[in-house]
Amino acid sequence: MLPQKQAEEAMVSSSNLTQHDDRDEEMPNESGLGLKSLLWHGGSVYDAWFSCASNQVAQVLLTLPYSFSQMGMLSGILLQIFYGMMGSWTAYLISILYVEYRSRKEKENVSFKNHVIQWFEVLDGLLGPYWKAVGLAFNCTFLLFGSVIQLIACASNIYYIDDHLDKRTWTYIFGACCATTVFIPSFHNYRIWSFLGLGMTTYTAWYITVAALANGQVEGVTHSGPKKLVLYFTGATNILYTFGGHAVTVEIMHAMWKPQKFKYIYLIATLYVFTLTLPSSAAMYWAYGDQLLTHANAFALLPRNAWRDAAVILMLIHQFITFGFACTPLYFVWEKVIGMHDTKSIFLRALVRLPVVIPIWFLAIIFPFFGPINSAVGALLVSFTVYIIPSLAHMLTFRSASARQNAAEKLPFFLPSWTAVYVVNTFIVIWVLVIGFGFGGWASVTNFIRQVDTFGLFAKCYQCPVRAPTGSH
């Protein structure tokens, strides 16, 4: 009867998970739905969906046409679908591991009041300190460079509206602007930002699609991709990066009032993202072809008009939001390191978070390579952070019969066999290790080094058109 009793305890404990989140922002009362509650306190299933979808389609929307030019149309479409499904599965695994960790800790009467659970803590609780160290190293490095990419993207985008300042100067300016995200306490408080962010990327994606189709194919357009293995695998790892945006999954779940409802949110968010990424990248590649090989940002090729400028401005705002998404888990880690995580003063927490922004700012100025850095981050960091580590962690957590029997969550309805789950997880580990990290790492690092050799570190204006000499007409 002991296994049955343990299973009952697990069910009771995990049912507690659906009732509340112990973070300082509590579930609002029905009678208190004021403006602050409407815009600030987000913890519903819809908030989590907006957060996942908004976080997934930031600046990569502008680099996917570049990936299509490296890989060709067919590979670009198929790999988006393939990696989208793979990313949804590993996000599902992360959510299962979070619920398992939370239920075990609550049986031990551990309270999470004023404490945000993070991925490395889940690994530590389920698998021990070595896994914590690995998870912390990969996750923090990925989020660090994810934030760097947002700053680079801001400078790259604004340049297409105002080229009086070079991209490096714009990076200085937007670094200061993005530093204001230190005032946003947690993922509870991204409700209005997530909603607006997804609206902005939806507009931008459909603007790119319609503009490319309306302008038609440029004269002499060629579609030669794929023609080099380096370019092919660089493009593939950019797509791997696109659907590997769930380094913040645990933090988004913890901000939910009922985190057990997260299970399929990432999949539904990914299906929506397909409606944005597939049409826009395919239309751009059809219209501009090989020109995209030297234009990593789709805005560079689209004719300037009010519609394009609106898309640029909306993407700038969204990249500010995404910077906050990537940086907030880093803020939490830093707060825990210096013992300030349970501080309720917004201003004091903002002050202690500032040192996190400075290295991000500096790295964005050193490596301003918009497309290639996406691929390098995808191959070297995303491959482990959001594909390999969750798959291995899930297999090891439930390797014993008792762990499987007493699991806080049942197997998914579409894969009701532990053997099948292990087969899928093993396939993901091998595929991403060989194709994503191996070939992708080789290709993206090779391409990245070429960019450094061509443009140099601290490049003042990466991929900017050559200006005519002053006074010429």
GROMACS .gro file of C-alpha atoms in nm:
model
  473
    1MET     CA    1   0.000   0.000   0.000
    2LEU     CA    2   0.303   0.227   0.036
    3PRO     CA    3   0.332   0.321  -0.335
    4GLN     CA    4  -0.040   0.399  -0.342
    5LYS     CA    5  -0.005   0.623  -0.035
    6GLN     CA    6   0.292   0.804  -0.194
    7ALA     CA    7   0.095   0.853  -0.513
    8GLU     CA    8  -0.196   0.999  -0.313
    9GLU     CA    9   0.042   1.237  -0.133
   10ALA     CA   10   0.189   1.345  -0.467
   11MET     CA   11  -0.160   1.412  -0.604
   12VAL     CA   12  -0.254   1.619  -0.298
   13SER     CA   13   0.071   1.812  -0.314
   14SER     CA   14   0.049   1.879  -0.686
   15SER     CA   15  -0.314   1.984  -0.648
   16ASN     CA   16  -0.186   2.253  -0.411
   17LEU     CA   17   0.021   2.379  -0.703
   18THR     CA   18  -0.293   2.465  -0.892
   19GLN     CA   19  -0.428   2.678  -0.614
   20HIS     CA   20  -0.175   2.954  -0.575
   21ASP     CA   21   0.169   3.092  -0.636
   22ASP     CA   22   0.355   3.197  -0.322
   23ARG     CA   23   0.531   3.488  -0.488
   24ASP     CA   24   0.464   3.830  -0.336
   25GLU     CA   25   0.223   3.921  -0.616
   26GLU     CA   26  -0.087   3.727  -0.515
   27MET     CA   27  -0.382   3.632  -0.730
   28PRO     CA   28  -0.605   3.940  -0.746
   29ASN     CA   29  -0.945   3.936  -0.582
   30GLU     CA   30  -1.249   3.933  -0.803
   31SER     CA   31  -1.361   4.261  -0.646
   32GLY     CA   32  -1.025   4.435  -0.688
   33LEU     CA   33  -0.980   4.430  -1.065
   34GLY     CA   34  -0.859   4.787  -1.097
   35LEU     CA   35  -0.627   4.932  -1.360
   36LYS     CA   36  -0.317   4.811  -1.176
   37SER     CA   37  -0.453   4.459  -1.157
   38LEU     CA   38  -0.552   4.465  -1.524
   39LEU     CA   39  -0.214   4.584  -1.654
   40TRP     CA   40   0.031   4.467  -1.391
   41HIS     CA   41  -0.070   4.141  -1.216
   42GLY     CA   42  -0.056   3.869  -1.479
   43GLY     CA   43  -0.070   3.504  -1.381
   44SER     CA   44  -0.336   3.345  -1.600
   45VAL     CA   45  -0.302   3.085  -1.877
   46TYR     CA   46  -0.349   3.366  -2.128
   47ASP     CA   47  -0.068   3.570  -1.973
   48ALA     CA   48   0.164   3.269  -2.000
   49TRP     CA   49   0.062   3.215  -2.363
   50PHE     CA   50   0.128   3.578  -2.453
   51SER     CA   51   0.462   3.563  -2.271
   52CYS     CA   52   0.570   3.248  -2.457
   53ALA     CA   53   0.454   3.366  -2.800
   54SER     CA   54   0.588   3.719  -2.754
   55ASN     CA   55   0.924   3.596  -2.628
   56GLN     CA   56   0.964   3.350  -2.915
   57VAL     CA   57   0.935   3.587  -3.210
   58ALA     CA   58   1.155   3.886  -3.141
   59GLN     CA   59   1.443   3.982  -3.370
   60VAL     CA   60   1.463   3.632  -3.525
   61LEU     CA   61   1.163   3.735  -3.734
   62LEU     CA   62   1.406   3.961  -3.920
   63THR     CA   63   1.684   3.703  -3.958
   64LEU     CA   64   1.480   3.402  -4.074
   65PRO     CA   65   1.475   3.526  -4.438
   66TYR     CA   66   1.857   3.535  -4.411
   67SER     CA   67   1.846   3.172  -4.296
   68PHE     CA   68   1.625   3.081  -4.593
   69SER     CA   69   1.884   3.228  -4.831
   70GLN     CA   70   2.148   3.006  -4.670
   71MET     CA   71   1.939   2.687  -4.674
   72GLY     CA   72   1.687   2.719  -4.953
   73MET     CA   73   1.308   2.738  -4.934
   74LEU     CA   74   1.225   2.371  -4.867
   75SER     CA   75   1.478   2.320  -4.588
   76GLY     CA   76   1.378   2.650  -4.430
   77ILE     CA   77   1.012   2.552  -4.409
   78LEU     CA   78   1.068   2.192  -4.297
   79LEU     CA   79   1.323   2.280  -4.030
   80GLN     CA   80   1.099   2.551  -3.885
   81ILE     CA   81   0.823   2.294  -3.837
   82PHE     CA   82   1.066   2.028  -3.709
   83TYR     CA   83   1.242   2.250  -3.456
   84GLY     CA   84   0.914   2.412  -3.355
   85MET     CA   85   0.772   2.074  -3.256
   86MET     CA   86   1.097   1.969  -3.089
   87GLY     CA   87   1.107   2.295  -2.891
   88SER     CA   88   0.746   2.247  -2.781
   89TRP     CA   89   0.829   1.898  -2.654
   90THR     CA   90   1.130   2.009  -2.447
   91ALA     CA   91   0.930   2.302  -2.305
   92TYR     CA   92   0.673   2.041  -2.201
   93LEU     CA   93   0.950   1.839  -2.031
   94ILE     CA   94   1.068   2.148  -1.842
   95SER     CA   95   0.712   2.212  -1.720
   96ILE     CA   96   0.683   1.850  -1.598
   97LEU     CA   97   1.014   1.875  -1.412
   98TYR     CA   98   0.908   2.205  -1.251
   99VAL     CA   99   0.583   2.049  -1.123
  100GLU     CA  100   0.774   1.744  -0.998
  101TYR     CA  101   1.027   1.959  -0.811
  102ARG     CA  102   0.759   2.186  -0.666
  103SER     CA  103   0.543   1.896  -0.545
  104ARG     CA  104   0.839   1.724  -0.379
  105LYS     CA  105   0.946   2.044  -0.202
  106GLU     CA  106   0.594   2.122  -0.083
  107LYS     CA  107   0.572   1.774   0.072
  108GLU     CA  108   0.878   1.883   0.271
  109ASN     CA  109   0.689   2.201   0.375
  110VAL     CA  110   0.927   2.426   0.180
  111SER     CA  111   0.778   2.772   0.123
  112PHE     CA  112   0.850   2.976  -0.191
  113LYS     CA  113   0.716   3.304  -0.059
  114ASN     CA  114   0.921   3.590  -0.203
  115HIS     CA  115   1.126   3.340  -0.401
  116VAL     CA  116   1.110   3.272  -0.776
  117ILE     CA  117   1.196   2.913  -0.865
  118GLN     CA  118   1.447   2.892  -1.152
  119TRP     CA  119   1.559   2.613  -1.385
  120PHE     CA  120   1.894   2.554  -1.212
  121GLU     CA  121   1.711   2.510  -0.879
  122VAL     CA  122   1.482   2.250  -1.036
  123LEU     CA  123   1.789   2.061  -1.162
  124ASP     CA  124   1.953   2.090  -0.820
  125GLY     CA  125   1.646   1.960  -0.637
  126LEU     CA  126   1.590   1.668  -0.874
  127LEU     CA  127   1.943   1.568  -0.979
  128GLY     CA  128   2.196   1.735  -0.749
  129PRO     CA  129   2.458   2.013  -0.743
  130TYR     CA  130   2.650   1.911  -1.057
  131TRP     CA  131   2.337   1.947  -1.267
  132LYS     CA  132   2.268   2.277  -1.095
  133ALA     CA  133   2.612   2.405  -1.199
  134VAL     CA  134   2.568   2.293  -1.560
  135GLY     CA  135   2.216   2.434  -1.584
  136LEU     CA  136   2.321   2.764  -1.427
  137ALA     CA  137   2.623   2.804  -1.657
  138PHE     CA  138   2.437   2.733  -1.982
  139ASN     CA  139   2.120   2.919  -1.891
  140CYS     CA  140   2.292   3.235  -1.769
  141THR     CA  141   2.530   3.247  -2.066
  142PHE     CA  142   2.242   3.196  -2.309
  143LEU     CA  143   2.031   3.466  -2.146
  144LEU     CA  144   2.331   3.699  -2.136
  145PHE     CA  145   2.388   3.668  -2.511
  146GLY     CA  146   2.013   3.670  -2.575
  147SER     CA  147   2.008   4.014  -2.414
  148VAL     CA  148   2.313   4.117  -2.618
  149ILE     CA  149   2.130   4.019  -2.936
  150GLN     CA  150   1.836   4.242  -2.845
  151LEU     CA  151   2.064   4.545  -2.809
  152ILE     CA  152   2.234   4.470  -3.141
  153ALA     CA  153   1.893   4.432  -3.303
  154CYS     CA  154   1.772   4.766  -3.162
  155ALA     CA  155   2.070   4.948  -3.314
  156SER     CA  156   2.036   4.760  -3.642
  157ASN     CA  157   1.666   4.846  -3.673
  158ILE     CA  158   1.672   5.213  -3.577
  159TYR     CA  159   1.949   5.270  -3.831
  160TYR     CA  160   1.695   5.208  -4.109
  161ILE     CA  161   1.493   5.507  -3.988
  162ASP     CA  162   1.774   5.741  -3.885
  163ASP     CA  163   2.118   5.676  -4.030
  164HIS     CA  164   2.269   6.003  -3.909
  165LEU     CA  165   2.412   5.807  -3.617
  166ASP     CA  166   2.609   5.486  -3.670
  167LYS     CA  167   2.491   5.157  -3.521
  168ARG     CA  168   2.748   5.162  -3.242
  169THR     CA  169   2.620   5.498  -3.119
  170TRP     CA  170   2.263   5.367  -3.131
  171THR     CA  171   2.380   5.069  -2.921
  172TYR     CA  172   2.502   5.310  -2.651
  173ILE     CA  173   2.164   5.485  -2.653
  174PHE     CA  174   1.950   5.170  -2.643
  175GLY     CA  175   2.170   5.016  -2.375
  176ALA     CA  176   2.070   5.303  -2.149
  177CYS     CA  177   1.701   5.263  -2.246
  178CYS     CA  178   1.697   4.886  -2.185
  179ALA     CA  179   1.860   4.933  -1.845
  180THR     CA  180   1.522   5.061  -1.724
  181THR     CA  181   1.395   4.699  -1.722
  182VAL     CA  182   1.557   4.672  -1.377
  183PHE     CA  183   1.238   4.832  -1.243
  184ILE     CA  184   1.010   4.544  -1.357
  185PRO     CA  185   0.998   4.311  -1.052
  186SER     CA  186   0.902   3.973  -1.208
  187PHE     CA  187   0.717   3.795  -1.488
  188HIS     CA  188   0.390   3.871  -1.308
  189ASN     CA  189   0.438   4.226  -1.425
  190TYR     CA  190   0.475   4.167  -1.799
  191ARG     CA  191   0.102   4.129  -1.867
  192ILE     CA  192   0.051   4.442  -2.080
  193TRP     CA  193   0.401   4.418  -2.231
  194SER     CA  194   0.352   4.060  -2.353
  195PHE     CA  195   0.016   4.149  -2.506
  196LEU     CA  196   0.156   4.454  -2.685
  197GLY     CA  197   0.473   4.270  -2.787
  198LEU     CA  198   0.286   3.996  -2.968
  199GLY     CA  199   0.070   4.254  -3.145
  200MET     CA  200   0.383   4.433  -3.262
  201THR     CA  201   0.550   4.123  -3.403
  202THR     CA  202   0.224   4.016  -3.569
  203TYR     CA  203   0.207   4.351  -3.749
  204THR     CA  204   0.574   4.331  -3.847
  205ALA     CA  205   0.549   3.974  -3.979
  206TRP     CA  206   0.249   4.049  -4.195
  207TYR     CA  207   0.398   4.380  -4.312
  208ILE     CA  208   0.710   4.190  -4.430
  209THR     CA  209   0.493   3.929  -4.605
  210VAL     CA  210   0.267   4.177  -4.782
  211ALA     CA  211   0.550   4.417  -4.872
  212ALA     CA  212   0.763   4.138  -5.023
  213LEU     CA  213   0.471   4.002  -5.227
  214ALA     CA  214   0.352   4.350  -5.333
  215ASN     CA  215   0.698   4.461  -5.446
  216GLY     CA  216   0.746   4.135  -5.632
  217GLN     CA  217   1.071   3.970  -5.724
  218VAL     CA  218   1.368   4.200  -5.777
  219GLU     CA  219   1.522   4.207  -6.123
  220GLY     CA  220   1.754   3.915  -6.183
  221VAL     CA  221   1.664   3.743  -5.857
  222THR     CA  222   1.848   3.415  -5.794
  223HIS     CA  223   1.776   3.140  -5.543
  224SER     CA  224   2.097   2.940  -5.525
  225GLY     CA  225   2.075   2.813  -5.166
  226PRO     CA  226   2.188   2.580  -5.037
  227LYS     CA  227   2.533   2.582  -5.197
  228LYS     CA  228   2.775   2.575  -4.900
  229LEU     CA  229   2.763   2.349  -4.596
  230VAL     CA  230   2.884   2.630  -4.370
  231LEU     CA  231   2.594   2.852  -4.474
  232TYR     CA  232   2.343   2.565  -4.459
  233PHE     CA  233   2.420   2.470  -4.099
  234THR     CA  234   2.451   2.835  -3.995
  235GLY     CA  235   2.094   2.888  -4.116
  236ALA     CA  236   1.978   2.568  -3.948
  237THR     CA  237   2.117   2.674  -3.610
  238ASN     CA  238   1.944   3.012  -3.640
  239ILE     CA  239   1.615   2.822  -3.673
  240LEU     CA  240   1.719   2.604  -3.376
  241TYR     CA  241   1.765   2.929  -3.185
  242THR     CA  242   1.426   3.062  -3.302
  243PHE     CA  243   1.232   2.782  -3.137
  244GLY     CA  244   1.460   2.758  -2.833
  245GLY     CA  245   1.322   3.058  -2.652
  246HIS     CA  246   1.216   2.866  -2.343
  247ALA     CA  247   1.512   2.943  -2.119
  248VAL     CA  248   1.260   3.143  -1.916
  249THR     CA  249   0.992   2.873  -1.907
  250VAL     CA  250   1.030   2.803  -1.535
  251GLU     CA  251   1.007   3.171  -1.445
  252ILE     CA  252   0.694   3.211  -1.661
  253MET     CA  253   0.539   2.903  -1.498
  254HIS     CA  254   0.621   3.027  -1.148
  255ALA     CA  255   0.439   3.352  -1.226
  256MET     CA  256   0.120   3.157  -1.301
  257TRP     CA  257  -0.156   3.117  -1.047
  258LYS     CA  258  -0.207   2.759  -1.166
  259PRO     CA  259   0.130   2.645  -1.311
  260GLN     CA  260   0.009   2.292  -1.389
  261LYS     CA  261  -0.196   2.439  -1.673
  262PHE     CA  262   0.122   2.537  -1.856
  263LYS     CA  263   0.178   2.193  -2.018
  264TYR     CA  264   0.057   2.265  -2.372
  265ILE     CA  265   0.083   2.645  -2.372
  266TYR     CA  266   0.420   2.649  -2.546
  267LEU     CA  267   0.291   2.423  -2.825
  268ILE     CA  268  -0.010   2.648  -2.888
  269ALA     CA  269   0.220   2.952  -2.884
  270THR     CA  270   0.448   2.782  -3.139
  271LEU     CA  271   0.158   2.707  -3.372
  272TYR     CA  272   0.071   3.077  -3.369
  273VAL     CA  273   0.435   3.170  -3.427
  274PHE     CA  274   0.432   2.954  -3.742
  275THR     CA  275   0.167   3.188  -3.888
  276LEU     CA  276   0.418   3.472  -3.850
  277THR     CA  277   0.754   3.316  -3.937
  278LEU     CA  278   0.668   3.088  -4.230
  279PRO     CA  279   0.487   3.340  -4.456
  280SER     CA  280   0.727   3.629  -4.388
  281SER     CA  281   1.052   3.438  -4.439
  282ALA     CA  282   0.923   3.252  -4.745
  283ALA     CA  283   0.790   3.572  -4.908
  284MET     CA  284   1.115   3.761  -4.846
  285TYR     CA  285   1.327   3.480  -4.990
  286TRP     CA  286   1.099   3.452  -5.293
  287ALA     CA  287   1.125   3.825  -5.359
  288TYR     CA  288   1.492   3.894  -5.285
  289GLY     CA  289   1.667   3.557  -5.308
  290ASP     CA  290   2.045   3.565  -5.272
  291GLN     CA  291   2.051   3.935  -5.184
  292LEU     CA  292   1.959   3.823  -4.832
  293LEU     CA  293   2.300   3.653  -4.796
  294THR     CA  294   2.455   3.995  -4.740
  295HIS     CA  295   2.157   4.146  -4.556
  296ALA     CA  296   2.095   3.965  -4.226
  297ASN     CA  297   1.817   4.209  -4.134
  298ALA     CA  298   1.506   4.189  -4.355
  299PHE     CA  299   1.439   4.562  -4.309
  300ALA     CA  300   1.756   4.638  -4.509
  301LEU     CA  301   1.596   4.532  -4.837
  302LEU     CA  302   1.241   4.659  -4.798
  303PRO     CA  303   1.165   5.002  -4.948
  304ARG     CA  304   1.138   5.283  -4.699
  305ASN     CA  305   0.786   5.412  -4.639
  306ALA     CA  306   0.551   5.480  -4.348
  307TRP     CA  307   0.452   5.113  -4.320
  308ARG     CA  308   0.813   5.000  -4.289
  309ASP     CA  309   0.899   5.277  -4.041
  310ALA     CA  310   0.601   5.174  -3.828
  311ALA     CA  311   0.725   4.813  -3.830
  312VAL     CA  312   1.075   4.926  -3.728
  313ILE     CA  313   0.942   5.134  -3.438
  314LEU     CA  314   0.715   4.851  -3.319
  315MET     CA  315   1.004   4.604  -3.332
  316LEU     CA  316   1.219   4.844  -3.132
  317ILE     CA  317   0.959   4.855  -2.856
  318HIS     CA  318   0.923   4.479  -2.868
  319GLN     CA  319   1.298   4.427  -2.845
  320PHE     CA  320   1.299   4.638  -2.531
  321ILE     CA  321   1.035   4.400  -2.391
  322THR     CA  322   1.233   4.093  -2.499
  323PHE     CA  323   1.546   4.236  -2.342
  324GLY     CA  324   1.353   4.245  -2.016
  325PHE     CA  325   1.238   3.885  -2.066
  326ALA     CA  326   1.595   3.763  -2.117
  327CYS     CA  327   1.743   3.979  -1.841
  328THR     CA  328   1.489   3.920  -1.564
  329PRO     CA  329   1.611   3.563  -1.485
  330LEU     CA  330   1.965   3.704  -1.472
  331TYR     CA  331   1.844   3.969  -1.229
  332PHE     CA  332   1.696   3.694  -1.010
  333VAL     CA  333   2.022   3.495  -1.010
  334TRP     CA  334   2.225   3.804  -0.921
  335GLU     CA  335   1.981   3.896  -0.642
  336LYS     CA  336   2.017   3.547  -0.495
  337VAL     CA  337   2.398   3.563  -0.516
  338ILE     CA  338   2.415   3.890  -0.320
  339GLY     CA  339   2.129   3.804  -0.083
  340MET     CA  340   1.880   4.065  -0.207
  341HIS     CA  341   1.619   3.841  -0.371
  342ASP     CA  342   1.361   3.872  -0.091
  343THR     CA  343   1.380   4.253  -0.085
  344LYS     CA  344   1.041   4.408  -0.157
  345SER     CA  345   1.166   4.757  -0.238
  346ILE     CA  346   1.146   4.802  -0.616
  347PHE     CA  347   1.402   5.082  -0.613
  348LEU     CA  348   1.655   4.892  -0.405
  349ARG     CA  349   1.620   4.585  -0.627
  350ALA     CA  350   1.658   4.804  -0.937
  351LEU     CA  351   1.978   4.950  -0.798
  352VAL     CA  352   2.139   4.613  -0.724
  353ARG     CA  353   2.037   4.481  -1.069
  354LEU     CA  354   2.225   4.748  -1.265
  355PRO     CA  355   2.562   4.563  -1.267
  356VAL     CA  356   2.395   4.289  -1.477
  357VAL     CA  357   2.325   4.532  -1.763
  358ILE     CA  358   2.682   4.665  -1.798
  359PRO     CA  359   2.852   4.350  -1.943
  360ILE     CA  360   2.557   4.302  -2.180
  361TRP     CA  361   2.601   4.657  -2.306
  362PHE     CA  362   2.976   4.604  -2.350
  363LEU     CA  363   2.940   4.273  -2.541
  364ALA     CA  364   2.685   4.426  -2.780
  365ILE     CA  365   2.945   4.690  -2.873
  366ILE     CA  366   3.225   4.433  -2.918
  367PHE     CA  367   3.027   4.183  -3.133
  368PRO     CA  368   2.765   4.376  -3.335
  369PHE     CA  369   2.706   4.091  -3.583
  370PHE     CA  370   2.330   4.065  -3.613
  371GLY     CA  371   2.270   3.734  -3.795
  372PRO     CA  372   2.587   3.533  -3.721
  373ILE     CA  373   2.567   3.579  -3.344
  374ASN     CA  374   2.214   3.429  -3.347
  375SER     CA  375   2.350   3.114  -3.510
  376ALA     CA  376   2.651   3.090  -3.278
  377VAL     CA  377   2.431   3.126  -2.969
  378GLY     CA  378   2.189   2.869  -3.114
  379ALA     CA  379   2.458   2.608  -3.175
  380LEU     CA  380   2.673   2.652  -2.865
  381LEU     CA  381   2.418   2.746  -2.598
  382VAL     CA  382   2.055   2.687  -2.702
  383SER     CA  383   2.138   2.330  -2.812
  384PHE     CA  384   2.223   2.236  -2.453
  385THR     CA  385   2.008   2.478  -2.254
  386VAL     CA  386   1.669   2.404  -2.405
  387TYR     CA  387   1.707   2.074  -2.591
  388ILE     CA  388   1.976   1.840  -2.454
  389ILE     CA  389   1.970   1.921  -2.080
  390PRO     CA  390   1.586   1.904  -2.037
  391SER     CA  391   1.573   1.571  -2.228
  392LEU     CA  392   1.853   1.414  -2.022
  393ALA     CA  393   1.717   1.558  -1.697
  394HIS     CA  394   1.372   1.411  -1.764
  395MET     CA  395   1.515   1.065  -1.837
  396LEU     CA  396   1.734   1.067  -1.525
  397THR     CA  397   1.464   1.205  -1.294
  398PHE     CA  398   1.225   0.923  -1.388
  399ARG     CA  399   1.481   0.647  -1.440
  400SER     CA  400   1.353   0.442  -1.143
  401ALA     CA  401   1.021   0.256  -1.138
  402SER     CA  402   0.917   0.427  -0.814
  403ALA     CA  403   0.983   0.775  -0.959
  404ARG     CA  404   0.770   0.692  -1.263
  405GLN     CA  405   0.492   0.547  -1.049
  406ASN     CA  406   0.483   0.845  -0.813
  407ALA     CA  407   0.530   1.116  -1.076
  408ALA     CA  408   0.330   1.430  -1.001
  409GLU     CA  409   0.217   1.444  -1.365
  410LYS     CA  410   0.089   1.162  -1.584
  411LEU     CA  411   0.231   1.089  -1.928
  412PRO     CA  412   0.083   1.295  -2.214
  413PHE     CA  413  -0.224   1.152  -2.381
  414PHE     CA  414  -0.048   1.140  -2.720
  415LEU     CA  415   0.252   0.944  -2.585
  416PRO     CA  416   0.123   0.721  -2.301
  417SER     CA  417   0.432   0.495  -2.286
  418TRP     CA  418   0.750   0.561  -2.088
  419THR     CA  419   0.946   0.368  -2.351
  420ALA     CA  420   0.818   0.600  -2.624
  421VAL     CA  421   0.907   0.906  -2.412
  422TYR     CA  422   1.261   0.774  -2.365
  423VAL     CA  423   1.295   0.707  -2.739
  424VAL     CA  424   1.186   1.064  -2.823
  425ASN     CA  425   1.420   1.214  -2.563
  426THR     CA  426   1.715   1.004  -2.681
  427PHE     CA  427   1.651   1.105  -3.042
  428ILE     CA  428   1.648   1.475  -2.945
  429VAL     CA  429   1.975   1.444  -2.750
  430ILE     CA  430   2.156   1.267  -3.036
  431TRP     CA  431   2.011   1.489  -3.313
  432VAL     CA  432   2.085   1.819  -3.141
  433LEU     CA  433   2.428   1.704  -3.022
  434VAL     CA  434   2.537   1.595  -3.371
  435ILE     CA  435   2.347   1.830  -3.603
  436GLY     CA  436   2.288   2.134  -3.380
  437PHE     CA  437   2.600   2.148  -3.165
  438GLY     CA  438   2.841   1.955  -3.390
  439PHE     CA  439   2.776   2.067  -3.748
  440GLY     CA  440   2.594   2.381  -3.639
  441GLY     CA  441   2.872   2.482  -3.401
  442TRP     CA  442   3.137   2.432  -3.667
  443ALA     CA  443   2.941   2.631  -3.927
  444SER     CA  444   2.827   2.917  -3.705
  445VAL     CA  445   3.168   2.970  -3.541
  446THR     CA  446   3.337   2.962  -3.884
  447ASN     CA  447   3.089   3.221  -4.013
  448PHE     CA  448   3.127   3.430  -3.696
  449ILE     CA  449   3.508   3.436  -3.730
  450ARG     CA  450   3.471   3.548  -4.091
  451GLN     CA  451   3.256   3.839  -3.978
  452VAL     CA  452   3.518   3.941  -3.720
  453ASP     CA  453   3.792   3.919  -3.984
  454THR     CA  454   3.584   4.124  -4.229
  455PHE     CA  455   3.442   4.392  -4.000
  456GLY     CA  456   3.664   4.369  -3.691
  457LEU     CA  457   3.567   4.386  -3.324
  458PHE     CA  458   3.387   4.704  -3.212
  459ALA     CA  459   3.262   4.747  -3.571
  460LYS     CA  460   3.122   5.098  -3.599
  461CYS     CA  461   2.847   5.015  -3.847
  462TYR     CA  462   2.805   4.645  -3.932
  463GLN     CA  463   2.665   4.582  -4.284
  464CYS     CA  464   2.592   4.951  -4.337
  465PRO     CA  465   2.582   5.078  -4.698
  466VAL     CA  466   2.888   5.275  -4.804
  467ARG     CA  467   2.816   5.646  -4.785
  468ALA     CA  468   2.892   5.871  -5.078
  469PRO     CA  469   3.168   6.128  -5.007
  470THR     CA  470   3.041   6.456  -4.861
  471GLY     CA  471   2.944   6.705  -5.130
  472SER     CA  472   2.881   6.447  -5.403
  473HIS     CA  473   2.543   6.418  -5.569
   0.00000   0.00000   0.00000
